């Protein structure tokens, strides 16, 4: 038997699927675990590190302990995620387990800033030439959304619009600078995109409402601020996007239930979340729902958005600061959480740990069903042959 101290990352994200199968293959298991705690020392500039203490041993039976700062709990088995339950490991997926719309990265300019404009630059051009206004779209990524910053991009659909815009010397120079930047790239694919220098390198924009999910976000918040964006806004590759989405999906993604899942499955940069599409979105288990609960969740989700609108002077960073979050916004989230929780079980949850244990039970059930359906499909194919 041995005990060691390690960073929390070995029980998060992709590290779990890399490390723990090797541990179990050697006939080892977790005998005890001390839940995550911040590492501290006497240095002036302390590293932002969260640690765990694990005891690893040969199989010892059904008496294992999970410790926290204030308590201990005897369980039959400790999972790689430091929960009681089966040794279930969440693996990356290329499609959603819950059959919700695809999440993807946004539009990538690769333009050296030449297709992008500050509000001042855009306003100056539009004031001088009002006919240019339709060609500018709001351009938002994670940072702009959370901090309340605004940038604009030129959005050119075809050659006819390109020819029209090149009549303006300022824009013509920008186009030429973008073309030269791409030509000089070491990437062949980027060099080829110099032929369409007036458009983004990767255009993912769709004319529909969209959920904006930040790639990186502080772990100090009780909820990651996510957006429900209108069709006119171009969302950048610095955020994750769900196009053609419904408000009830926004409700699930902004809930405590989803927060507990991403806290466990996503990676970290220092202590900040680095949200993973393949590990956190595509694996997130959502129960099968009828139209009625979806309508109720939609109403609660729209209330969260409506409360945000009451504070136009505040940024998302302000609104979701755990020490400054407005009482009515917190209440709107709490009300939404109760609706989401009820989709998983009738008995209220008393902790995020209970939520996570319930999520893993549903995840296991949905994975088993998926495998069963695949087996049926393969059997049918063989029968046809």
Short mmCIF file of C-alpha atoms in Angstrom, two decimals, residues 16-345:
data_model
loop_
_atom_site.label_atom_id
_atom_site.label_comp_id
_atom_site.label_asym_id
_atom_site.label_seq_id
_atom_site.Cartn_x
_atom_site.Cartn_y
_atom_site.Cartn_z
CA UNK A 16 -8.33 10.18 -15.99
CA UNK A 17 -8.65 8.13 -19.19
CA UNK A 18 -4.85 8.07 -19.59
CA UNK A 19 -3.75 7.22 -16.04
CA UNK A 20 -6.41 5.18 -14.31
CA UNK A 21 -6.86 2.26 -16.73
CA UNK A 22 -3.14 1.59 -16.18
CA UNK A 23 -3.64 1.65 -12.40
CA UNK A 24 -6.54 -0.79 -12.53
CA UNK A 25 -4.71 -3.08 -14.98
CA UNK A 26 -2.14 -3.66 -12.24
CA UNK A 27 -4.77 -4.84 -9.77
CA UNK A 28 -4.64 -1.61 -7.76
CA UNK A 29 -7.42 0.53 -6.35
CA UNK A 30 -7.97 3.65 -4.27
CA UNK A 31 -7.99 2.71 -0.58
CA UNK A 32 -8.62 6.23 0.68
CA UNK A 33 -8.81 9.74 -0.73
CA UNK A 34 -8.53 13.20 0.76
CA UNK A 35 -10.68 15.59 -1.28
CA UNK A 36 -9.05 18.55 -3.11
CA UNK A 37 -7.50 21.31 -1.02
CA UNK A 38 -5.43 24.40 -1.97
CA UNK A 39 -1.67 23.96 -1.68
CA UNK A 40 0.01 26.61 0.43
CA UNK A 41 3.55 27.57 1.47
CA UNK A 42 5.42 30.57 2.81
CA UNK A 43 6.46 31.94 -0.58
CA UNK A 44 5.34 35.45 -1.50
CA UNK A 45 4.02 34.37 -4.90
CA UNK A 46 2.11 31.18 -4.19
CA UNK A 47 1.35 28.84 -7.06
CA UNK A 48 -2.33 28.29 -7.79
CA UNK A 49 -2.34 24.54 -7.16
CA UNK A 50 -5.03 22.26 -5.79
CA UNK A 51 -3.87 18.96 -4.28
CA UNK A 52 -5.37 15.62 -3.35
CA UNK A 53 -4.03 12.80 -1.17
CA UNK A 54 -4.59 9.26 -2.40
CA UNK A 55 -3.89 5.87 -0.91
CA UNK A 56 -3.30 3.22 -3.58
CA UNK A 57 -3.21 -0.47 -2.68
CA UNK A 58 -3.99 -3.97 -3.79
CA UNK A 59 -7.66 -4.78 -3.42
CA UNK A 60 -8.66 -4.44 0.23
CA UNK A 61 -12.38 -5.20 0.18
CA UNK A 62 -15.34 -2.88 0.75
CA UNK A 63 -14.10 -0.50 3.44
CA UNK A 64 -12.62 2.60 1.86
CA UNK A 65 -12.66 6.16 3.14
CA UNK A 66 -13.19 9.55 1.54
CA UNK A 67 -11.94 12.44 3.68
CA UNK A 68 -12.76 16.13 3.53
CA UNK A 69 -11.59 18.93 5.80
CA UNK A 70 -14.48 18.34 8.20
CA UNK A 71 -15.63 14.76 7.70
CA UNK A 72 -14.93 11.24 6.56
CA UNK A 73 -17.14 8.79 4.73
CA UNK A 74 -16.84 5.00 4.47
CA UNK A 75 -17.74 3.66 1.01
CA UNK A 76 -17.52 0.40 -0.92
CA UNK A 77 -15.45 1.85 -3.75
CA UNK A 78 -13.76 5.13 -4.68
CA UNK A 79 -13.85 6.11 -8.34
CA UNK A 80 -11.08 8.01 -10.20
CA UNK A 81 -13.24 11.11 -9.71
CA UNK A 82 -13.10 10.64 -5.90
CA UNK A 83 -16.74 9.60 -5.59
CA UNK A 84 -18.38 6.45 -4.35
CA UNK A 85 -19.49 4.18 -7.18
CA UNK A 86 -18.13 2.04 -10.00
CA UNK A 87 -14.77 2.67 -11.65
CA UNK A 88 -16.41 4.35 -14.62
CA UNK A 89 -14.21 6.51 -16.85
CA UNK A 90 -15.53 9.27 -19.11
CA UNK A 91 -13.94 9.14 -22.56
CA UNK A 92 -13.88 11.73 -25.31
CA UNK A 93 -16.76 11.64 -27.80
CA UNK A 94 -17.11 13.18 -31.24
CA UNK A 95 -20.90 13.36 -30.97
CA UNK A 96 -23.31 14.15 -28.17
CA UNK A 97 -24.46 11.32 -25.91
CA UNK A 98 -27.69 13.24 -25.24
CA UNK A 99 -28.57 14.00 -28.88
CA UNK A 100 -28.41 17.76 -28.43
CA UNK A 101 -27.17 20.08 -31.22
CA UNK A 102 -23.48 20.07 -32.10
CA UNK A 103 -21.09 22.34 -30.21
CA UNK A 104 -18.22 23.75 -32.25
CA UNK A 105 -15.61 26.49 -32.33
CA UNK A 106 -16.51 29.83 -33.85
CA UNK A 107 -15.28 31.73 -36.89
CA UNK A 108 -11.54 32.24 -37.27
CA UNK A 109 -10.27 35.38 -39.06
CA UNK A 110 -6.49 34.62 -39.48
CA UNK A 111 -6.18 38.21 -40.67
CA UNK A 112 -3.54 39.86 -38.46
CA UNK A 113 -6.41 42.05 -37.23
CA UNK A 114 -7.20 43.56 -40.62
CA UNK A 115 -10.80 42.38 -40.86
CA UNK A 116 -11.52 43.49 -37.28
CA UNK A 117 -12.41 46.97 -36.03
CA UNK A 118 -12.74 48.67 -32.68
CA UNK A 119 -16.01 50.48 -32.00
CA UNK A 120 -14.25 53.81 -32.62
CA UNK A 121 -12.83 52.66 -35.97
CA UNK A 122 -16.16 51.25 -37.09
CA UNK A 123 -18.12 54.35 -36.02
CA UNK A 124 -15.71 56.65 -37.85
CA UNK A 125 -16.11 54.74 -41.11
CA UNK A 126 -19.90 54.47 -40.78
CA UNK A 127 -20.21 58.18 -39.95
CA UNK A 128 -18.22 59.12 -43.05
CA UNK A 129 -19.92 56.49 -45.25
CA UNK A 130 -23.28 55.30 -43.83
CA UNK A 131 -23.66 52.82 -46.71
CA UNK A 132 -20.93 50.70 -45.06
CA UNK A 133 -23.00 50.00 -41.95
CA UNK A 134 -24.62 46.74 -43.24
CA UNK A 135 -21.18 45.20 -43.80
CA UNK A 136 -20.18 45.38 -40.13
CA UNK A 137 -21.19 42.69 -37.65
CA UNK A 138 -20.57 42.54 -33.94
CA UNK A 139 -17.66 40.12 -33.32
CA UNK A 140 -17.66 38.43 -29.91
CA UNK A 141 -15.44 35.83 -28.23
CA UNK A 142 -15.17 34.61 -24.64
CA UNK A 143 -13.21 37.63 -23.40
CA UNK A 144 -15.49 40.20 -25.07
CA UNK A 145 -18.61 38.48 -23.76
CA UNK A 146 -17.43 38.19 -20.15
CA UNK A 147 -15.80 41.61 -19.95
CA UNK A 148 -18.47 43.46 -21.92
CA UNK A 149 -16.07 44.53 -24.66
CA UNK A 150 -17.18 45.16 -28.25
CA UNK A 151 -15.40 44.54 -31.51
CA UNK A 152 -16.66 44.54 -35.07
CA UNK A 153 -15.76 42.61 -38.19
CA UNK A 154 -16.26 43.12 -41.90
CA UNK A 155 -18.57 40.38 -43.13
CA UNK A 156 -18.38 39.97 -46.91
CA UNK A 157 -20.60 37.38 -48.56
CA UNK A 158 -19.51 37.42 -52.20
CA UNK A 159 -17.32 39.00 -54.89
CA UNK A 160 -19.89 41.66 -55.65
CA UNK A 161 -19.74 42.94 -52.07
CA UNK A 162 -15.93 42.69 -52.12
CA UNK A 163 -15.72 44.83 -55.25
CA UNK A 164 -18.03 47.40 -53.72
CA UNK A 165 -15.99 47.64 -50.50
CA UNK A 166 -12.70 48.01 -52.35
CA UNK A 167 -13.88 51.41 -53.58
CA UNK A 168 -13.06 52.65 -50.08
CA UNK A 169 -9.32 53.18 -49.63
CA UNK A 170 -9.25 52.29 -45.91
CA UNK A 171 -10.94 48.94 -46.50
CA UNK A 172 -8.92 48.21 -49.64
CA UNK A 173 -5.70 48.62 -47.64
CA UNK A 174 -7.03 46.30 -44.96
CA UNK A 175 -7.89 43.64 -47.53
CA UNK A 176 -4.44 43.87 -49.11
CA UNK A 177 -2.74 43.59 -45.70
CA UNK A 178 -4.80 40.50 -44.91
CA UNK A 179 -3.83 38.93 -48.25
CA UNK A 180 -0.11 39.60 -47.64
CA UNK A 181 -0.31 38.18 -44.12
CA UNK A 182 -1.83 34.91 -45.34
CA UNK A 183 0.62 34.58 -48.23
CA UNK A 184 3.54 34.76 -45.77
CA UNK A 185 2.10 32.04 -43.54
CA UNK A 186 4.05 28.81 -43.15
CA UNK A 187 0.77 26.87 -43.43
CA UNK A 188 -0.21 25.86 -46.96
CA UNK A 189 -3.93 25.96 -46.06
CA UNK A 190 -3.60 29.57 -44.87
CA UNK A 191 -1.66 30.52 -48.01
CA UNK A 192 -4.53 29.22 -50.12
CA UNK A 193 -6.97 31.35 -48.13
CA UNK A 194 -5.11 34.44 -49.41
CA UNK A 195 -7.30 34.06 -52.50
CA UNK A 196 -10.33 35.00 -50.39
CA UNK A 197 -8.53 37.69 -48.37
CA UNK A 198 -11.80 39.59 -47.88
CA UNK A 199 -13.39 36.75 -45.90
CA UNK A 200 -12.58 34.87 -42.70
CA UNK A 201 -10.19 31.93 -42.84
CA UNK A 202 -12.87 29.72 -41.24
CA UNK A 203 -16.47 30.89 -41.41
CA UNK A 204 -18.80 29.03 -39.04
CA UNK A 205 -21.44 31.74 -38.71
CA UNK A 206 -25.08 30.69 -39.06
CA UNK A 207 -28.09 32.96 -39.21
CA UNK A 208 -29.67 31.57 -36.05
CA UNK A 209 -29.70 32.11 -32.31
CA UNK A 210 -26.68 30.55 -30.65
CA UNK A 211 -25.37 29.56 -27.25
CA UNK A 212 -21.95 31.05 -26.52
CA UNK A 213 -19.87 29.01 -24.09
CA UNK A 214 -16.50 30.45 -22.97
CA UNK A 215 -13.46 28.27 -23.64
CA UNK A 216 -11.77 29.48 -20.46
CA UNK A 217 -13.47 30.78 -17.32
CA UNK A 218 -12.61 31.41 -13.68
CA UNK A 219 -13.36 28.58 -11.26
CA UNK A 220 -14.26 31.14 -8.57
CA UNK A 221 -17.74 31.56 -10.05
CA UNK A 222 -20.76 29.51 -8.98
CA UNK A 223 -21.91 29.56 -12.62
CA UNK A 224 -19.95 30.05 -15.82
CA UNK A 225 -21.59 32.99 -17.63
CA UNK A 226 -22.82 31.76 -20.99
CA UNK A 227 -24.68 33.69 -23.65
CA UNK A 228 -27.81 33.27 -25.74
CA UNK A 229 -26.83 35.29 -28.80
CA UNK A 230 -28.87 36.80 -31.62
CA UNK A 231 -28.34 35.70 -35.26
CA UNK A 232 -26.56 38.91 -36.32
CA UNK A 233 -23.51 38.44 -34.07
CA UNK A 234 -20.43 36.65 -35.43
CA UNK A 235 -18.93 34.45 -32.71
CA UNK A 236 -15.18 33.96 -32.74
CA UNK A 237 -13.05 30.83 -32.50
CA UNK A 238 -12.20 31.97 -28.97
CA UNK A 239 -15.49 30.53 -27.75
CA UNK A 240 -17.60 27.40 -28.19
CA UNK A 241 -20.95 27.70 -29.98
CA UNK A 242 -24.21 25.76 -30.25
CA UNK A 243 -26.20 26.99 -33.26
CA UNK A 244 -29.90 26.28 -33.84
CA UNK A 245 -30.33 25.75 -30.13
CA UNK A 246 -33.35 26.08 -27.86
CA UNK A 247 -33.57 27.96 -24.54
CA UNK A 248 -34.08 24.73 -22.60
CA UNK A 249 -30.61 23.58 -23.70
CA UNK A 250 -29.24 26.92 -22.50
CA UNK A 251 -31.00 26.13 -19.21
CA UNK A 252 -29.20 22.82 -18.81
CA UNK A 253 -25.80 24.29 -19.72
CA UNK A 254 -26.08 27.17 -17.25
CA UNK A 255 -27.25 24.93 -14.38
CA UNK A 256 -25.44 23.66 -11.27
CA UNK A 257 -25.92 20.17 -12.66
CA UNK A 258 -23.78 20.99 -15.68
CA UNK A 259 -21.31 22.93 -13.53
CA UNK A 260 -20.64 19.84 -11.41
CA UNK A 261 -20.06 17.82 -14.58
CA UNK A 262 -17.64 20.27 -16.20
CA UNK A 263 -15.77 20.79 -12.91
CA UNK A 264 -14.97 17.08 -13.05
CA UNK A 265 -14.50 16.41 -16.76
CA UNK A 266 -12.86 19.58 -18.07
CA UNK A 267 -9.18 20.38 -17.88
CA UNK A 268 -7.71 23.36 -16.04
CA UNK A 269 -5.29 26.17 -16.77
CA UNK A 270 -4.02 26.86 -13.26
CA UNK A 271 -7.34 26.95 -11.42
CA UNK A 272 -9.45 28.18 -14.37
CA UNK A 273 -11.73 25.88 -16.32
CA UNK A 274 -10.76 24.93 -19.87
CA UNK A 275 -14.04 23.65 -21.24
CA UNK A 276 -13.81 20.58 -23.46
CA UNK A 277 -16.39 19.87 -26.15
CA UNK A 278 -15.44 16.20 -26.41
CA UNK A 279 -15.14 15.56 -22.68
CA UNK A 280 -17.70 17.88 -21.09
CA UNK A 281 -20.38 18.78 -23.66
CA UNK A 282 -20.59 15.60 -25.72
CA UNK A 283 -20.58 13.39 -22.61
CA UNK A 284 -23.06 15.40 -20.53
CA UNK A 285 -26.01 13.09 -19.74
CA UNK A 286 -29.44 14.68 -20.14
CA UNK A 287 -32.55 12.55 -19.43
CA UNK A 288 -35.15 12.01 -22.13
CA UNK A 289 -37.71 14.77 -21.67
CA UNK A 290 -41.25 15.39 -22.88
CA UNK A 291 -42.34 18.80 -24.16
CA UNK A 292 -43.82 19.84 -20.81
CA UNK A 293 -40.58 19.94 -18.74
CA UNK A 294 -38.77 21.53 -21.69
CA UNK A 295 -41.34 24.34 -21.68
CA UNK A 296 -40.93 24.86 -17.92
CA UNK A 297 -37.12 24.94 -18.23
CA UNK A 298 -37.42 27.35 -21.17
CA UNK A 299 -39.42 29.73 -18.98
CA UNK A 300 -36.86 29.55 -16.17
CA UNK A 301 -33.95 30.02 -18.61
CA UNK A 302 -35.59 33.06 -20.17
CA UNK A 303 -36.05 34.50 -16.68
CA UNK A 304 -32.28 34.25 -16.11
CA UNK A 305 -31.72 36.17 -19.35
CA UNK A 306 -34.41 38.72 -18.44
CA UNK A 307 -32.83 39.40 -15.04
CA UNK A 308 -29.47 40.00 -16.69
CA UNK A 309 -31.11 42.67 -18.85
CA UNK A 310 -32.02 44.62 -15.72
CA UNK A 311 -28.32 45.42 -15.26
CA UNK A 312 -27.13 46.90 -18.58
CA UNK A 313 -24.34 48.76 -16.78
CA UNK A 314 -22.81 45.51 -15.47
CA UNK A 315 -20.61 43.05 -17.37
CA UNK A 316 -20.98 39.28 -17.12
CA UNK A 317 -17.86 39.35 -14.93
CA UNK A 318 -19.69 41.73 -12.57
CA UNK A 319 -22.96 39.80 -12.57
CA UNK A 320 -21.32 36.44 -11.90
CA UNK A 321 -18.81 37.60 -9.29
CA UNK A 322 -19.81 35.28 -6.41
CA UNK A 323 -19.48 38.13 -3.90
CA UNK A 324 -21.44 40.65 -5.97
CA UNK A 325 -24.02 38.55 -7.82
CA UNK A 326 -27.41 40.35 -7.69
CA UNK A 327 -29.91 38.61 -5.44
CA UNK A 328 -32.58 38.37 -8.18
CA UNK A 329 -30.10 36.77 -10.61
CA UNK A 330 -29.04 34.23 -8.01
CA UNK A 331 -32.69 33.50 -7.27
CA UNK A 332 -33.41 33.02 -10.99
CA UNK A 333 -30.54 30.53 -11.21
CA UNK A 334 -31.69 28.72 -8.06
CA UNK A 335 -35.19 28.40 -9.49
CA UNK A 336 -33.77 27.03 -12.75
CA UNK A 337 -31.56 24.60 -10.81
CA UNK A 338 -34.57 23.14 -9.02
CA UNK A 339 -36.24 22.44 -12.37
CA UNK A 340 -33.10 20.84 -13.81
CA UNK A 341 -32.50 18.77 -10.66
CA UNK A 342 -36.07 17.44 -10.83
CA UNK A 343 -35.32 16.01 -14.28
CA UNK A 344 -32.82 13.65 -12.69
CA UNK A 345 -34.67 12.55 -9.55
#
